[in-house]
Coordinates of C-alpha atoms in Angstrom, one line a residue:
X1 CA -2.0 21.1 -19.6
X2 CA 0.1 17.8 -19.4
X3 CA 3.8 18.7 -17.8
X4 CA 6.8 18.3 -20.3
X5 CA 9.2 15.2 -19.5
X6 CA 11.3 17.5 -19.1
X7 CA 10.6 19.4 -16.5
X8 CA 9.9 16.5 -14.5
X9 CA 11.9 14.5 -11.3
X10 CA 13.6 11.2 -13.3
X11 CA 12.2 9.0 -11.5
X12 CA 8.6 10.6 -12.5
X13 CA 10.2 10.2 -16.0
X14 CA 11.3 7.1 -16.0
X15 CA 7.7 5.4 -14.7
X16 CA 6.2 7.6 -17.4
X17 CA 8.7 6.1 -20.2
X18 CA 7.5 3.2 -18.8
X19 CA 4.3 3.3 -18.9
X20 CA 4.1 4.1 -22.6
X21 CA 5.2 0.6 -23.4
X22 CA 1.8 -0.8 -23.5
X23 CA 2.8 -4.0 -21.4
X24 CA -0.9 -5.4 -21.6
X25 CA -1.0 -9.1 -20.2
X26 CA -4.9 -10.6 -20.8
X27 CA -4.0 -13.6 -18.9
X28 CA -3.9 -17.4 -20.3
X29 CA -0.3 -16.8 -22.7
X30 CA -2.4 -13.3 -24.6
X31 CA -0.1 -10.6 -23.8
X32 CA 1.9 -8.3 -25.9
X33 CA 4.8 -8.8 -24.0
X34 CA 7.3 -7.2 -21.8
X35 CA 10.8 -7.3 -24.2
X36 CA 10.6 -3.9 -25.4
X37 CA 10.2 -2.7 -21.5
X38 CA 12.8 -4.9 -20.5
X39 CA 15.0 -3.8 -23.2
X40 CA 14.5 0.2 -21.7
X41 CA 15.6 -1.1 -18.2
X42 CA 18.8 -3.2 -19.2
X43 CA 19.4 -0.2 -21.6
X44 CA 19.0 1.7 -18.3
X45 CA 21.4 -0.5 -16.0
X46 CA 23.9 -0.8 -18.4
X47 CA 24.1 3.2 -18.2
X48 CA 24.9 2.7 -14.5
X49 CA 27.9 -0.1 -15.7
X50 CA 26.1 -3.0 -14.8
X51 CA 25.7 -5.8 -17.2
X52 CA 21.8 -6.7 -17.0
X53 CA 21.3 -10.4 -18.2
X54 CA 18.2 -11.0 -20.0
X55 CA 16.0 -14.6 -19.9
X56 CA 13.2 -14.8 -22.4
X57 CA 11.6 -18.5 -21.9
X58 CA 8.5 -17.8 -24.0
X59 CA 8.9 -15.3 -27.3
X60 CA 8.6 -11.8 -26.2
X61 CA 7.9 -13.0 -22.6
X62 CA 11.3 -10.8 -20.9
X63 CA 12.8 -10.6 -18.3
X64 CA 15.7 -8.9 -16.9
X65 CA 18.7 -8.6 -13.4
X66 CA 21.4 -7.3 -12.7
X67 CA 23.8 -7.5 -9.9
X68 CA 24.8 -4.5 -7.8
X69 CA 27.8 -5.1 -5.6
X70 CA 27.8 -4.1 -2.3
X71 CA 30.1 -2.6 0.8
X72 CA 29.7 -5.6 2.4
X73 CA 29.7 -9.0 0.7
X74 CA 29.3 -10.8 3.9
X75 CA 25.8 -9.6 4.4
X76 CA 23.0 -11.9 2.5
X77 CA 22.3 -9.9 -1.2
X78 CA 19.0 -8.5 -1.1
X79 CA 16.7 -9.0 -4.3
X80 CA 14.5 -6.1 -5.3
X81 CA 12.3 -6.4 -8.0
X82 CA 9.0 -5.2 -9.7
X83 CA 7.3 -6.4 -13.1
X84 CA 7.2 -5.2 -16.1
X85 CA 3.5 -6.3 -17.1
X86 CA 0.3 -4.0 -16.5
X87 CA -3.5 -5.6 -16.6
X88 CA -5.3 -4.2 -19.8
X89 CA -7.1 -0.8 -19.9
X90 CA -10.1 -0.3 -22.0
X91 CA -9.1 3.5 -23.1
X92 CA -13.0 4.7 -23.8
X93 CA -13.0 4.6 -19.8
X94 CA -10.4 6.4 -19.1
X95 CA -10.0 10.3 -19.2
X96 CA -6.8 10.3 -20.8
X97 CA -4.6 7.9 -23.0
X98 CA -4.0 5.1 -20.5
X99 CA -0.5 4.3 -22.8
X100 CA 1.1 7.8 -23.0
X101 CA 2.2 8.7 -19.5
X102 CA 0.4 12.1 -18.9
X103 CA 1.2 14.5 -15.9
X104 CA -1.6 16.7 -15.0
X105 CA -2.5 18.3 -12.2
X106 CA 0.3 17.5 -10.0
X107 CA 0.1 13.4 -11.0
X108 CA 1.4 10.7 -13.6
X109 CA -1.7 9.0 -14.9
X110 CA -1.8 5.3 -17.1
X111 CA -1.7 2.3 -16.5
X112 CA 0.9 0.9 -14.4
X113 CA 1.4 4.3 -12.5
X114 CA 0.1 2.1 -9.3
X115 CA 0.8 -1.3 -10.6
X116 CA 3.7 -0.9 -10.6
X117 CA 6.2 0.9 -13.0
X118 CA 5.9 3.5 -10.4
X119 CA 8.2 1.3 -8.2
X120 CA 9.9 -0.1 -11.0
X121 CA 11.0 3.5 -11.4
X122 CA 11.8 3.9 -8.1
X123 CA 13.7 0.8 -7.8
X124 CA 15.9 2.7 -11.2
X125 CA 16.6 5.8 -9.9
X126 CA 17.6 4.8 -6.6
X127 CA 20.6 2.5 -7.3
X128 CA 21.2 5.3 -10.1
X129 CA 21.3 8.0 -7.3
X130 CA 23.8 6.0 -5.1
X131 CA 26.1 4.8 -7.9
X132 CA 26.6 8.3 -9.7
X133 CA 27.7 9.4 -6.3
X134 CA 30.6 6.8 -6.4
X135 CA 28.9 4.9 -3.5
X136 CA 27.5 1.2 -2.9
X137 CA 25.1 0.1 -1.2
X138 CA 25.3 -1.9 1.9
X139 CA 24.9 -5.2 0.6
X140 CA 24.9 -7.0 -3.4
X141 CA 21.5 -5.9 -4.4
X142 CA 19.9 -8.1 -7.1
X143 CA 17.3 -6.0 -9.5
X144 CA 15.0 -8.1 -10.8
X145 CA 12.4 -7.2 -13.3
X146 CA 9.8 -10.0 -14.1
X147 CA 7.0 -10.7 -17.0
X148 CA 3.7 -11.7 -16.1
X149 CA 2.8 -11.2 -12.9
X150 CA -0.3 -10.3 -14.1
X151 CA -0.9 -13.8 -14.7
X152 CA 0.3 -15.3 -11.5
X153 CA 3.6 -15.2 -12.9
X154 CA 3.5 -18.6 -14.9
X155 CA 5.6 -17.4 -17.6
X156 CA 7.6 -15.0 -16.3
X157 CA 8.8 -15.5 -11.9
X158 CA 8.2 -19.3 -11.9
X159 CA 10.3 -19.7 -15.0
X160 CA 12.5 -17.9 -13.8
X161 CA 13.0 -19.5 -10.2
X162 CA 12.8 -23.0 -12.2
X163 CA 15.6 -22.5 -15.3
X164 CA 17.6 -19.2 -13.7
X165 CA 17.6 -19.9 -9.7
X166 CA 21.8 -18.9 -10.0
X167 CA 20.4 -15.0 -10.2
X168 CA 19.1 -15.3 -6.5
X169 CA 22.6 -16.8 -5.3
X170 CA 23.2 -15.7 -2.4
X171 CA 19.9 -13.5 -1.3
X172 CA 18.0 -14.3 1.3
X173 CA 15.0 -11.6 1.3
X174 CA 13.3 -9.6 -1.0
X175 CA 11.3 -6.5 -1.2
X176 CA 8.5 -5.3 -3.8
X177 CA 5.5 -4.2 -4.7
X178 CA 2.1 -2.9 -2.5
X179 CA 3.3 -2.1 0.7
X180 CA 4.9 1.0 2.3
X181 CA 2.2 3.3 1.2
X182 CA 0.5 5.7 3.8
X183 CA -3.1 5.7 4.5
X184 CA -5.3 7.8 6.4
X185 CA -6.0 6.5 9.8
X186 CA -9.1 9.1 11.6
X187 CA -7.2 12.0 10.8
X188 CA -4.2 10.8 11.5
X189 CA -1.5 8.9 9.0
X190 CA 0.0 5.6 8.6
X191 CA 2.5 3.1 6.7
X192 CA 1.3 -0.3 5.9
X193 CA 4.2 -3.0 5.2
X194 CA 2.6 -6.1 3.8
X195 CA 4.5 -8.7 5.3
X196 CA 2.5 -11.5 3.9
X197 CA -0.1 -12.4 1.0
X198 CA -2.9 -14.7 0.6
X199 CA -3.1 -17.7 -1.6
X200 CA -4.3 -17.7 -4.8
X201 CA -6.6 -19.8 -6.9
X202 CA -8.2 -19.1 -9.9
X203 CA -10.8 -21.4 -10.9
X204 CA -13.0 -22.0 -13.9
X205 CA -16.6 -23.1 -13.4
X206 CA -17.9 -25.2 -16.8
X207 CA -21.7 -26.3 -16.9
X208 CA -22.9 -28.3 -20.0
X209 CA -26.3 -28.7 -21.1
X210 CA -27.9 -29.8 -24.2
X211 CA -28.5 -27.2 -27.5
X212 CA -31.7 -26.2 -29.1
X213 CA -33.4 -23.2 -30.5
X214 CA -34.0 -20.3 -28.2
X215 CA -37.5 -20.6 -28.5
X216 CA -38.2 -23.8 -27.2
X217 CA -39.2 -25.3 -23.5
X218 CA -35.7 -26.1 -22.4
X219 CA -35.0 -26.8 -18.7
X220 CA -31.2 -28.6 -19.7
X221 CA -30.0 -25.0 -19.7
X222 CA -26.1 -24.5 -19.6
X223 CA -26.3 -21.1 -19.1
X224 CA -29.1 -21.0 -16.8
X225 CA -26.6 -23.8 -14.1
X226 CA -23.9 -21.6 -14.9
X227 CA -25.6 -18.0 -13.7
X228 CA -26.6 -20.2 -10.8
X229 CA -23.1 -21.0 -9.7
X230 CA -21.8 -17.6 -10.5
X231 CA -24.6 -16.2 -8.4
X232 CA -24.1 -18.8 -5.5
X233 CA -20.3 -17.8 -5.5
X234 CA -20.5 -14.0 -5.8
X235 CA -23.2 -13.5 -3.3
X236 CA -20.9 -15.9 -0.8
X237 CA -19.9 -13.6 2.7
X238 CA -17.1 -15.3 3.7
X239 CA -16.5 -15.0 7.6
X240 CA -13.2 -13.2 9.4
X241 CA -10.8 -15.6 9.9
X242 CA -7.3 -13.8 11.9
X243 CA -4.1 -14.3 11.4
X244 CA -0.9 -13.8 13.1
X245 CA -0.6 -10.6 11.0
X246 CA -4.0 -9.5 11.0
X247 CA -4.2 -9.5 15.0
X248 CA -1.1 -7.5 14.9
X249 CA -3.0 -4.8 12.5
X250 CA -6.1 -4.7 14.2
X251 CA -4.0 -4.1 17.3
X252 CA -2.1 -1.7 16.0
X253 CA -5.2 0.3 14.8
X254 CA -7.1 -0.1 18.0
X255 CA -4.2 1.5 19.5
X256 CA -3.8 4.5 17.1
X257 CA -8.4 5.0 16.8
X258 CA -9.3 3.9 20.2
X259 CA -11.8 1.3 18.7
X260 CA -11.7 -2.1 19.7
X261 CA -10.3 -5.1 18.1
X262 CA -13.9 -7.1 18.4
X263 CA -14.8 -5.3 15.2
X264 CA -12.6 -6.0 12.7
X265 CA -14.7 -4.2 9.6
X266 CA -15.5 -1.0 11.8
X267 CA -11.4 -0.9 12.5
X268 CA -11.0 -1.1 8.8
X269 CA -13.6 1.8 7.7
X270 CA -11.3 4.1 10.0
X271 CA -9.0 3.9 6.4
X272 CA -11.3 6.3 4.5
X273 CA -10.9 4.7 0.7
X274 CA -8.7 2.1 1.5
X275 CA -11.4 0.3 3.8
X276 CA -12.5 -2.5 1.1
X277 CA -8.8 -3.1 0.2
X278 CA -8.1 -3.4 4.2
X279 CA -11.4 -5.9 4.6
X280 CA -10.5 -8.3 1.6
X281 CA -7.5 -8.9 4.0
X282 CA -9.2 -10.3 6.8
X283 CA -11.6 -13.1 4.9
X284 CA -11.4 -15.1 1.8
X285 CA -12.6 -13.4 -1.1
X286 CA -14.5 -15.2 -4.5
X287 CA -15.5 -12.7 -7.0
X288 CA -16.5 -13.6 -10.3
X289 CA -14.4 -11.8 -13.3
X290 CA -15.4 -13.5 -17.0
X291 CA -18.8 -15.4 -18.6
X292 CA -18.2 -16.8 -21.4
X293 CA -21.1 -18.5 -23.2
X294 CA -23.0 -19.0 -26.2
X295 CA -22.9 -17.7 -29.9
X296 CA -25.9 -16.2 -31.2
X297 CA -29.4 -14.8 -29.8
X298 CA -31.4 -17.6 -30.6
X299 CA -29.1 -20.8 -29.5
X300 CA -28.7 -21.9 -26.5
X301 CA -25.5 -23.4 -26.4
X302 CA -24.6 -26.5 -25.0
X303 CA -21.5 -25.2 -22.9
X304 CA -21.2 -21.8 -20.6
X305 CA -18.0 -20.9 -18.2
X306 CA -16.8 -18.3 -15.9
X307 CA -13.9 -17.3 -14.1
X308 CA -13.6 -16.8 -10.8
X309 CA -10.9 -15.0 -8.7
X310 CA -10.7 -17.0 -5.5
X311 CA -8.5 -15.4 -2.8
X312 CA -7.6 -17.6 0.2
X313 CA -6.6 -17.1 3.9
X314 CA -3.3 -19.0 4.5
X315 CA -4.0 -22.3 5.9
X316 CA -7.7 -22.7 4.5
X317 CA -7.0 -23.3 0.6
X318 CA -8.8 -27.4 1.0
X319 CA -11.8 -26.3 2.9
X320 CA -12.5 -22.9 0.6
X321 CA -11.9 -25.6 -2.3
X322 CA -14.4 -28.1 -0.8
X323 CA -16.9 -25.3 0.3
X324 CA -16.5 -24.1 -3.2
X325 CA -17.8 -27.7 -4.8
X326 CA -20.5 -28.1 -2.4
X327 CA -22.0 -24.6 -3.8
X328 CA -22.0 -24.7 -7.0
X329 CA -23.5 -28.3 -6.9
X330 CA -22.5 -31.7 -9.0
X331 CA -23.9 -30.2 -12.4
X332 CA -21.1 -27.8 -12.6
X333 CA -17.4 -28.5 -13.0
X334 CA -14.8 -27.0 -11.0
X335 CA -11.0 -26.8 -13.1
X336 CA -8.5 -24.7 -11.2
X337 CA -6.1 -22.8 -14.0
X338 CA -4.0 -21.1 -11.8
X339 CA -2.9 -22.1 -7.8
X340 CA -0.3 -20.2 -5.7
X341 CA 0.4 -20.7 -1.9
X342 CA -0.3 -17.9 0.5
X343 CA 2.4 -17.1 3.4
X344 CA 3.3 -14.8 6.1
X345 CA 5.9 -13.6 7.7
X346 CA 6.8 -12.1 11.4
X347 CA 7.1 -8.1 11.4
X348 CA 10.2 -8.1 12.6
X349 CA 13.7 -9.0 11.8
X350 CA 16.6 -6.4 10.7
X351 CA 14.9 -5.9 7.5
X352 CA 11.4 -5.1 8.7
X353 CA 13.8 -2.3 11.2
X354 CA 15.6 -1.1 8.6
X355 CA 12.2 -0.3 6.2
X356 CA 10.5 1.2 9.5
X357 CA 13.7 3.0 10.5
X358 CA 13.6 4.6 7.2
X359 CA 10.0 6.0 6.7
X360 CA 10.8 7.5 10.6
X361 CA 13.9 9.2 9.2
X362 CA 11.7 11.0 6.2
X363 CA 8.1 11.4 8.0
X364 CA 8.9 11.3 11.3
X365 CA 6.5 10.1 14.2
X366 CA 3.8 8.3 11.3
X367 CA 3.3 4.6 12.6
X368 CA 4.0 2.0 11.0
X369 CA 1.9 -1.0 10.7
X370 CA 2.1 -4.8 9.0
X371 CA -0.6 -5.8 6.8
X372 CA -1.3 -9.1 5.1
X373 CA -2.2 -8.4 1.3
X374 CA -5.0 -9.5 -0.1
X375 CA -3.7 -10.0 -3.7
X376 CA -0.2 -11.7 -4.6
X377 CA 3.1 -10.5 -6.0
X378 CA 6.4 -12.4 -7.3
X379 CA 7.5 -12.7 -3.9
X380 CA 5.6 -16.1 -4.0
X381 CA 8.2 -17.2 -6.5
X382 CA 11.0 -16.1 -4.9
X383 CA 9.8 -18.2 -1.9
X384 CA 10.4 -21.2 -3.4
X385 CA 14.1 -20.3 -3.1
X386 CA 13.8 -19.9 0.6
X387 CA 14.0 -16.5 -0.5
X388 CA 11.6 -14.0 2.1
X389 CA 9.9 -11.3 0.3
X390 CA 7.9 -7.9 2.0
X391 CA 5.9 -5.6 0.3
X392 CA 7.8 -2.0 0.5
X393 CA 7.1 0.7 -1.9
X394 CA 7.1 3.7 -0.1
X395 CA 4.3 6.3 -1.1
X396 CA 3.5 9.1 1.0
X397 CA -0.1 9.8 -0.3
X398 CA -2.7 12.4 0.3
X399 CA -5.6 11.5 2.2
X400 CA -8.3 11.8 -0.2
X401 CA -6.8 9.8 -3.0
X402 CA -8.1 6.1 -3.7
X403 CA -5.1 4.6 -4.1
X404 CA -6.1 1.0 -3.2
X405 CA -8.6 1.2 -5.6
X406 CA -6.8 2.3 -8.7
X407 CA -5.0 -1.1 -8.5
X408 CA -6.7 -3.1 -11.8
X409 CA -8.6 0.3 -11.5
X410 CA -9.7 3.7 -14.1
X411 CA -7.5 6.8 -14.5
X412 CA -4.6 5.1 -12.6
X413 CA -2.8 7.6 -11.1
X414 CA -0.2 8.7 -8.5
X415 CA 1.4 12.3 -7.5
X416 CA 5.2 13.1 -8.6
X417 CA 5.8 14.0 -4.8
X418 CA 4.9 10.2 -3.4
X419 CA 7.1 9.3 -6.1
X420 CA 10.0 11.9 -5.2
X421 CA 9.2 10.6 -1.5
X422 CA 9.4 7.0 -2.2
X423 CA 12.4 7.3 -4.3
X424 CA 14.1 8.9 -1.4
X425 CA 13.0 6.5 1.2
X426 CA 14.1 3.6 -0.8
X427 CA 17.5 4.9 -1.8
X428 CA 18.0 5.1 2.0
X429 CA 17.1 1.7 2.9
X430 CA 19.4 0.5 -0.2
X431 CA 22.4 3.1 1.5
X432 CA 21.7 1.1 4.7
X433 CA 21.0 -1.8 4.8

């Protein structure tokens, strides 16, 4: 039986509130927006005394900060911030109502309970805990809570950085989303902190023939170049190419398996579920995601497209580009709708300390270990302020779950106790740092 809001932790509460704002972004301007969401969380700060300020460039399109001040004013303000948009969920897939925040079995299930109003939540009730206790935290905190991220961020971080940069005055990092999660390691555990993301570009492959009836000899077939391309693209297995932060993983999990780093894959598959997430880190990934073509059974139309989701290796964003033309041939056209940079970041620094120092302090002896993400997050934005960002949203998991794979994923779900955990965590690094 599903567990009463009631009964539950509040930061288990609040990501289920959450969640039940169907925050569905379909990409390309089609989303039903975040303004109701970001309503809940200004309603939310404004509870704690802080006066969110709200930024709504494109109708319905919300976003929200607020300002906590800190002990020390001194110290650079440190941003924290999630988003407020989720990908769609067809519900026939799911096993429950992806949109009404259900806790069964020990777990908050719907969409966004991984990506990520579970740190949004998090991010809530951790300033909450330290300011009803008549505390601050070490340094001004900025809480940021963007719109559509799900969409690179077009309309919600960039606008942001571009027409509201005076809500980052004075920050000089900035932590997030998909890192600080444990995953199994052999039998042992681990922490990953992402401490940098590959570069984004999504592309759109067009081929053009010429239109007749379905019946007839046609070899000017738009569709037919198109699945070609698609095909040529998908099948692609793109080589390893390391990084600075990739050595340092696949050192560091040589170290904890005993495996050596020559083989980067095999070091990976010691991750149980998380291996494909872990692999998609070490190359460049193109994977096909939308067709779009034609209008009845017996036309063939004169125009076919697909979208492809083209995740780069910092540093190699002209040559994928290039390599990506000289596949899919001179018949097809190549538009990119969406480019973001990719960067990286050294684990270490007083920030990466302080995030290690505080998993230690609540699971002691677990390793921790950096990670370069294979997706992207807002932090991209911020960096255009000279602003750095890390990926820490501390989940202690169990073994057997697929996290990595609910991301985008069915049944997205997480347990109340990585939340409790990661609630805890966070409001310790926000206490100390």
């Amino acid at each position: 039986m599903p567990q009463p809001d009631a009964e539950l932790p509040e930061v288990a509460r609040i990501a289920a509130e959450l969640i039940r704002f169907d925050t569905s972004n379909f990409g390309g301007g089609d989303a039903k927006g975040e303004r109701e969401a970001a309503e809940y969380v200004g309603a939310y700060l404004e509870s704690l005394g802080l006066q969110p300020e709200y930024y709504e460039p494109i109708p319905r399109r919300t976003n929200v900060m607020a300002r906590v001040e800190g002990r020390n004013r001194d110290k650079p303000a440190l941003v924290v911030h999630g988003h407020l948009d989720v990908v769609p969920a067809m519900a026939g897939d799911w096993s429950v109502d992806p949109f009404a925040g259900v806790v069964r079995d020990g777990m908050l299930w719907g969409r966004g309970a991984v990506d990520m109003k579970n740190m949004n939540a998090m991010i809530l009730t951790s300033v909450a805990e330290i300011l009803r206790a008549g505390e601050q935290p070490e340094r001004d905190l900025i809480l940021a809570f963007f719109a559509d991220e799900e969409n690179g961020g077009v309309e919600g971080s960039a606008l942001v950085v571009q027409n509201r940069p005076e809500w980052f005055t004075g920050a000089t990092e900035a932590i997030s989303e998909v890192g600080g999660y444990s995953i199994p390691v052999g039998d042992q555990r681990a922490y990953l902190l992402q401490v940098g993301e590959k570069a984004l570009m999504w592309i759109r492959l067009i081929a053009k023939g010429r239109a007749g009836h379905g019946s007839r000899f046609h070899p000017d077939n738009a569709v037919t170049k198109l699945a070609e391309a698609v095909a040529a693209i998908g099948r692609t297995a793109w080589p390893i190419q390391l990084t600075d932060t990739t050595r340092e993983f696949l050192d560091r999990m040589s170290a904890l398996t005993g495996l050596p780093v020559d083989d980067p894959d095999a070091l990976a598959a010691t991750a149980g579920r998380a291996e494909a997430f872990l692999r998609s880190t070490l190359r460049t990934t193109t994977n096909p995601t939308v067709l779009q073509a034609g209008y009845k059974h017996n036309v063939i139309p004169e125009r076919a497209e697909a979208l492809v989701d083209v995740r780069v290796i910092p540093g190699q964003e002209e040559d994928v580009l290039a390599q990506l033309r000289a596949l899919v041939g001179d018949d097809i056209e190549l538009e990119m709708v969406v480019q973001d940079i990719g960067m990286e970041t050294p684990f270490a620094g007083p920030l990466v300390d302080a995030m290690v120092a505080a998993l230690e302090r609540h699971d002691p002896g677990v390793p921790v270990i950096p990670y370069l993400l294979g997706a992207g997050t807002d932090n991209k934005a911020l960096a255009f302020l000279g602003i750095t960002g890390y990926g820490f949203a501390p989940l202690r998991l169990p073994a057997d779950l697929d996290f990595t794979g609910m991301f985008h994923g069915v049944d997205e779900r997480v347990p109340i106790d990585s939340l409790v955990f990661g609630q805890r965590v966070l409001t310790d690094l926000l206490r100390t740092y």
